[in-house]
PDB file of C-alpha atoms in Angstrom:
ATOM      1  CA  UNK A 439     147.013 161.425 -40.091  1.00  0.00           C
ATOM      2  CA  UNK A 440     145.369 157.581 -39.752  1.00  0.00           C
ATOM      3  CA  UNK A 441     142.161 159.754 -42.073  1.00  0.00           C
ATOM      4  CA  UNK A 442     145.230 160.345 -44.853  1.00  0.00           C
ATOM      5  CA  UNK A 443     146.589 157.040 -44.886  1.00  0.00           C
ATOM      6  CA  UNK A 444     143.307 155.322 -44.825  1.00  0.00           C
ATOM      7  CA  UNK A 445     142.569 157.473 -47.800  1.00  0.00           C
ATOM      8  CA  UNK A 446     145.705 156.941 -49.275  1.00  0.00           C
ATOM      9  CA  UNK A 447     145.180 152.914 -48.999  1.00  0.00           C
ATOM     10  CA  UNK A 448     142.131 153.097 -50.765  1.00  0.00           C
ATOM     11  CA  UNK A 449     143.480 155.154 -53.573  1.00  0.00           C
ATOM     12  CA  UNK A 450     146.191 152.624 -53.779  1.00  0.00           C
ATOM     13  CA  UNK A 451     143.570 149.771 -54.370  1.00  0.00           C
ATOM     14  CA  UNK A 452     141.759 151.365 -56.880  1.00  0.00           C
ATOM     15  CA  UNK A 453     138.373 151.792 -57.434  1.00  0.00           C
ATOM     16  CA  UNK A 454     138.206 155.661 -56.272  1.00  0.00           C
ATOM     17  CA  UNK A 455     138.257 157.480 -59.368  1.00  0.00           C
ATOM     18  CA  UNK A 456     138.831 154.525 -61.503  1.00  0.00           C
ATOM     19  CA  UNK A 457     138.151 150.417 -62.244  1.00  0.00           C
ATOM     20  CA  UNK A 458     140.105 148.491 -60.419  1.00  0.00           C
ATOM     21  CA  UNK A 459     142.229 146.319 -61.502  1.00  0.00           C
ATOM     22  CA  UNK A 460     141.141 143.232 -59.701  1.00  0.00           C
ATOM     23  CA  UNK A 461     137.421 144.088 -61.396  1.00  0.00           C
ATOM     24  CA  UNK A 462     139.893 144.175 -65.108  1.00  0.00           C
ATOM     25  CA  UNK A 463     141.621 140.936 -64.608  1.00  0.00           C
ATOM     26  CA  UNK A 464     138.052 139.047 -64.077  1.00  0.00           C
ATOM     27  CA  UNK A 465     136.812 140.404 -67.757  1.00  0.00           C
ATOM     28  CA  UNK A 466     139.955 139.678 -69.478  1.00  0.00           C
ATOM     29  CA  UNK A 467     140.407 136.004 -71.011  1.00  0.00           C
ATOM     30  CA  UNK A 468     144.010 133.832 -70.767  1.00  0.00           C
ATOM     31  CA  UNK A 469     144.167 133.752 -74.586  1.00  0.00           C
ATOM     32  CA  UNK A 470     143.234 137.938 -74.983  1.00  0.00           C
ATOM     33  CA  UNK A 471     146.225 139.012 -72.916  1.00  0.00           C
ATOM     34  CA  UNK A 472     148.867 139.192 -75.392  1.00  0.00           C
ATOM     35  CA  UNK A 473     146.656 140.634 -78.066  1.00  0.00           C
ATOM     36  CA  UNK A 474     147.651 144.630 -79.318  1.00  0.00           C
ATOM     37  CA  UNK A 475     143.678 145.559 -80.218  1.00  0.00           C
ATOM     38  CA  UNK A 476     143.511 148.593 -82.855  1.00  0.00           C
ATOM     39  CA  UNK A 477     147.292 148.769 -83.527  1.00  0.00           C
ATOM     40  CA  UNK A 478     147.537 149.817 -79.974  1.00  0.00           C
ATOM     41  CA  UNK A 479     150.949 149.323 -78.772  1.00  0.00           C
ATOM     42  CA  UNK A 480     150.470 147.159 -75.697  1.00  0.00           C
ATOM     43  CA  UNK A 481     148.917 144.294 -74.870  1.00  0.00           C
ATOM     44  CA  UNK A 482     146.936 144.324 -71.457  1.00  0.00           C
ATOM     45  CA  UNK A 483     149.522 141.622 -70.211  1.00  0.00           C
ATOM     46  CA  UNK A 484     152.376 144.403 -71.404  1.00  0.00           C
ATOM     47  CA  UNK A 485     150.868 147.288 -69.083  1.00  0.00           C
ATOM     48  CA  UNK A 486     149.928 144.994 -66.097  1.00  0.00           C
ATOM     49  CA  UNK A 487     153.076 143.822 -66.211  1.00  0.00           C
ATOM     50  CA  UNK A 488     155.163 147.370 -66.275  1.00  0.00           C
ATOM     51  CA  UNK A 489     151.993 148.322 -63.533  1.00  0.00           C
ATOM     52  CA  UNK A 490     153.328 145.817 -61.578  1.00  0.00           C
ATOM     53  CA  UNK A 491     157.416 145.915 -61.887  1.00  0.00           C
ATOM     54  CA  UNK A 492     157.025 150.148 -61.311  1.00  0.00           C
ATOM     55  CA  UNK A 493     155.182 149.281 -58.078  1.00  0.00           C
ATOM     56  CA  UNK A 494     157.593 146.837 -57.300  1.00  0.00           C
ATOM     57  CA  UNK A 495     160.220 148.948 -58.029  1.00  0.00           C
ATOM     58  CA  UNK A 496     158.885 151.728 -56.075  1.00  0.00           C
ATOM     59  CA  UNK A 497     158.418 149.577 -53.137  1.00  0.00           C
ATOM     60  CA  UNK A 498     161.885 148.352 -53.074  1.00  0.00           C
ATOM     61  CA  UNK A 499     162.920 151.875 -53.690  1.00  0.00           C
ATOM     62  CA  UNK A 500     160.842 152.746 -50.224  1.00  0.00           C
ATOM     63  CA  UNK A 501     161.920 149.864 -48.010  1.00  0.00           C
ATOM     64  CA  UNK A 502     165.843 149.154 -48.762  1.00  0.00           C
ATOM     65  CA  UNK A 503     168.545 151.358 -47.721  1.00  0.00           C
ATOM     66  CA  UNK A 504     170.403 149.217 -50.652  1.00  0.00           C
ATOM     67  CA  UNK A 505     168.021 150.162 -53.447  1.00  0.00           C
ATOM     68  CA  UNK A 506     169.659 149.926 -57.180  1.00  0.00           C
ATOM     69  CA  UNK A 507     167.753 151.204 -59.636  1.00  0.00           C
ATOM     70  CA  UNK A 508     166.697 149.088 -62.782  1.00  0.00           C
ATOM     71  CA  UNK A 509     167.153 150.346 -66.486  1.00  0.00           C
ATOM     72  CA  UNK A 510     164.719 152.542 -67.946  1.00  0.00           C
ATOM     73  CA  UNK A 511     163.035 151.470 -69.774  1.00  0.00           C
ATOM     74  CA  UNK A 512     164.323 148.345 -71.056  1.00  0.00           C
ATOM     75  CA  UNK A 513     163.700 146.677 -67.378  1.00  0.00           C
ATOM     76  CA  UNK A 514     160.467 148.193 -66.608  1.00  0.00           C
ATOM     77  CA  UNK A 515     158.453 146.293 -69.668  1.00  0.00           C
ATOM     78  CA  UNK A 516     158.128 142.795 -70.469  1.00  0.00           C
ATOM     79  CA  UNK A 517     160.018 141.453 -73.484  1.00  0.00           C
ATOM     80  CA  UNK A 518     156.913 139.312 -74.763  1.00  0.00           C
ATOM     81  CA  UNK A 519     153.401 140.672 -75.246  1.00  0.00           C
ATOM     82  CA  UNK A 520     151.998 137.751 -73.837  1.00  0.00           C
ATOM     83  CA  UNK A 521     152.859 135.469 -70.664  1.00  0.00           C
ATOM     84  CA  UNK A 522     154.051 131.809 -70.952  1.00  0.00           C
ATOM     85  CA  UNK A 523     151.738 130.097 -70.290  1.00  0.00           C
ATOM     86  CA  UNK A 524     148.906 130.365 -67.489  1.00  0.00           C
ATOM     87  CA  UNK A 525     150.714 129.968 -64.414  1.00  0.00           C
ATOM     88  CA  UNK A 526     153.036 132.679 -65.212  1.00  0.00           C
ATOM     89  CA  UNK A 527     150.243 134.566 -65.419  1.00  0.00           C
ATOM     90  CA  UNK A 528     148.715 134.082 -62.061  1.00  0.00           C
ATOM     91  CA  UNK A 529     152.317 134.360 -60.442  1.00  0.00           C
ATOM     92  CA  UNK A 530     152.595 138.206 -61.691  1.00  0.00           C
ATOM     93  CA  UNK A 531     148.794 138.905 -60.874  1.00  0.00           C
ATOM     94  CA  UNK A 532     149.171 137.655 -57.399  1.00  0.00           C
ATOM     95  CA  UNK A 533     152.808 138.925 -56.912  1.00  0.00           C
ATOM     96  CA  UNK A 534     150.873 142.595 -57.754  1.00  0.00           C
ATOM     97  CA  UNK A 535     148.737 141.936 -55.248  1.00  0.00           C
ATOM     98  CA  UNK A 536     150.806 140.647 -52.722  1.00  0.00           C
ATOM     99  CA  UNK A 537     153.488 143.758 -52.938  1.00  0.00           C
ATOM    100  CA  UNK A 538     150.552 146.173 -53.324  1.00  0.00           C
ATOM    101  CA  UNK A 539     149.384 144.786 -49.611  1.00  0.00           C
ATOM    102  CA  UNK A 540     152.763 145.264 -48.577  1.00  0.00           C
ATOM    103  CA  UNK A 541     152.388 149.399 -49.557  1.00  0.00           C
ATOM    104  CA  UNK A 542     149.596 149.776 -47.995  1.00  0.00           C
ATOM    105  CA  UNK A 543     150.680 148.236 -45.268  1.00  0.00           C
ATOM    106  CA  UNK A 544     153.996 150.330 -45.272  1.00  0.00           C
ATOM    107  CA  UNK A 545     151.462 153.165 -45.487  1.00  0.00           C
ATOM    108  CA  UNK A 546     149.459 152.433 -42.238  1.00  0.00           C
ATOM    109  CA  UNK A 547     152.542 151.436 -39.993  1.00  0.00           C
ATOM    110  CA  UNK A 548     152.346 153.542 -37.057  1.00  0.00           C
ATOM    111  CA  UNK A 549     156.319 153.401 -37.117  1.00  0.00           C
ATOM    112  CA  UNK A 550     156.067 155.277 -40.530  1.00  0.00           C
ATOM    113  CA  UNK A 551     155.038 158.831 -41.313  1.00  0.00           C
ATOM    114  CA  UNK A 552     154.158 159.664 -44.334  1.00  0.00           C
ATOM    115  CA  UNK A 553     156.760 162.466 -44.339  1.00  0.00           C
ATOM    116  CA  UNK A 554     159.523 160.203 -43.822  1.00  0.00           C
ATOM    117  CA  UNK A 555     162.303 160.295 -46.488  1.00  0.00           C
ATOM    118  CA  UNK A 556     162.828 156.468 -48.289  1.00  0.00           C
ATOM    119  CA  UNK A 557     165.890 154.536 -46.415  1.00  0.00           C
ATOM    120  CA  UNK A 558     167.643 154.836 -49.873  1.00  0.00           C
ATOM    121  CA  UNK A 559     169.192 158.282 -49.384  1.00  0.00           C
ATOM    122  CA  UNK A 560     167.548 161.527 -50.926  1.00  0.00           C
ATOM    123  CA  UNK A 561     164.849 163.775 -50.083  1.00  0.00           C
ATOM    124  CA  UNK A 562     161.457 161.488 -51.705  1.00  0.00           C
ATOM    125  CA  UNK A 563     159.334 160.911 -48.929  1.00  0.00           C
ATOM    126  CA  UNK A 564     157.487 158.188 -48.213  1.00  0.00           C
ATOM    127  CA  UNK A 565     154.184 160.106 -49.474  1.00  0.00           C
ATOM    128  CA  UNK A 566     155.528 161.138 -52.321  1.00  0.00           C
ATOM    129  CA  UNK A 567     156.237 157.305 -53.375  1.00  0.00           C
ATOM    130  CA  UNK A 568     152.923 156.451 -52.744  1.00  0.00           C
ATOM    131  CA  UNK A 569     151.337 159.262 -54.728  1.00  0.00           C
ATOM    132  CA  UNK A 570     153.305 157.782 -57.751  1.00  0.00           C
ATOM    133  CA  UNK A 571     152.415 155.009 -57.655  1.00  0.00           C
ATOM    134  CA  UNK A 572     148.780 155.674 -57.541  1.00  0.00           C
ATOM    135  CA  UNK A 573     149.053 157.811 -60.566  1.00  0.00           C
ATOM    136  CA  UNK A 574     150.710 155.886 -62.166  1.00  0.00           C
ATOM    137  CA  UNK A 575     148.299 153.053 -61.655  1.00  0.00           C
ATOM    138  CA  UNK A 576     145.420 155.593 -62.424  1.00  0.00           C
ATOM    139  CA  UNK A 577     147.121 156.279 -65.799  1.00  0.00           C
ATOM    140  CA  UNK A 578     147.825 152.359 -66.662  1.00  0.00           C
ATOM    141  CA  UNK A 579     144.466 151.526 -65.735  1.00  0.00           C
ATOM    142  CA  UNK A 580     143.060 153.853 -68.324  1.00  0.00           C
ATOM    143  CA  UNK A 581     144.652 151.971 -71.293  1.00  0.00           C
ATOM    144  CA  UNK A 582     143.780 148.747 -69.594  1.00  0.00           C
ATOM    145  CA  UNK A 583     140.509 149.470 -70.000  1.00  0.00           C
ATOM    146  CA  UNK A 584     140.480 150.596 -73.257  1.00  0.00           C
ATOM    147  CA  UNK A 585     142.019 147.399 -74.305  1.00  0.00           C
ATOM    148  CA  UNK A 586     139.111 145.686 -72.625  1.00  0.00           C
ATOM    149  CA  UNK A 587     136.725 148.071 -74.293  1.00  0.00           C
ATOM    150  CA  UNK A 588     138.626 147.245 -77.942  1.00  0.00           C
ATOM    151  CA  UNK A 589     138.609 143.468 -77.054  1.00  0.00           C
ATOM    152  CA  UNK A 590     134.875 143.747 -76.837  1.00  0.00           C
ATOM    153  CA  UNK A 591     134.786 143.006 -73.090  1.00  0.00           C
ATOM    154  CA  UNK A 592     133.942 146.144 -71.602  1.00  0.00           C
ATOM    155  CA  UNK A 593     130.876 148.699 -72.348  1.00  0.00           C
ATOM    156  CA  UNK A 594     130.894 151.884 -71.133  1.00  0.00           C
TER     157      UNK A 594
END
């Protein structure tokens, strides 16, 4: 089981099957990150942010027996395309950072198994959680990168 949840930790940081996002933020300039390249219809500052509330959200969703879920989708994406100003910017890149140390931590507790169903009531399981949000990192991380590519700051 320590094999699987080693695995799943790297999965969870990216970098498997895909870019990760640390290696995205580097290549991405302040001043690009509320820009919609190609009549795309987010900005890379749009899907890191909903990248980051979803993991949040599934997180919470794992570790409180008082979980409330947001609104879909109105809560789960940012109201601006770009952030305020710089700071807010490094406040949600290291709050994603922070809470995705905090999964994989969750993952490797030995009080946890994987198998366990989330303290919220139902029958998700701890696994399951994790799996989602690795997918739906994988997915995100996709379009981040084609923004980059559109941007002209990524060559395939």
């Amino acid at each position: 089981m320590d094999n699987l949840k080693e695995s799943l930790v790297k999965h969870l940081k990216g970098g498997e099957a895909f870019m990760p996002i640390d290696k995205m933020i580097e290549k991405i300039p302040f001043l690009e990150l509320g820009k919609r390249p190609a009549d795309l219809p987010y900005s890379f500052f749009e899907i890191f942010s909903h990248i980051r509330f979803t993991q949040k959200d599934i997180l919470d969703y794992c570790t409180q027996t008082d979980y409330k879920a947001p609104q879909w989708p109105k809560d789960y994406w940012p109201e601006k395309s770009s952030p305020d100003d710089e700071n807010a910017w490094k406040e949600l890149v290291d709050a994603y950072f922070k809470e995705r140390d905090e999964l994989g931590e969750l993952i490797l507790s030995e009080e946890k198994d994987l198998m366990d169903t989330v303290p919220s009531g139902g029958n998700h399981t701890l696994f399951r959680e994790i799996l989602l949000v690795i997918e739906h990192t994988a997915y995100h991380s996709g379009q981040l990168l084609i923004i980059l590519r559109h941007l002209g700051l990524h060559s395939s």
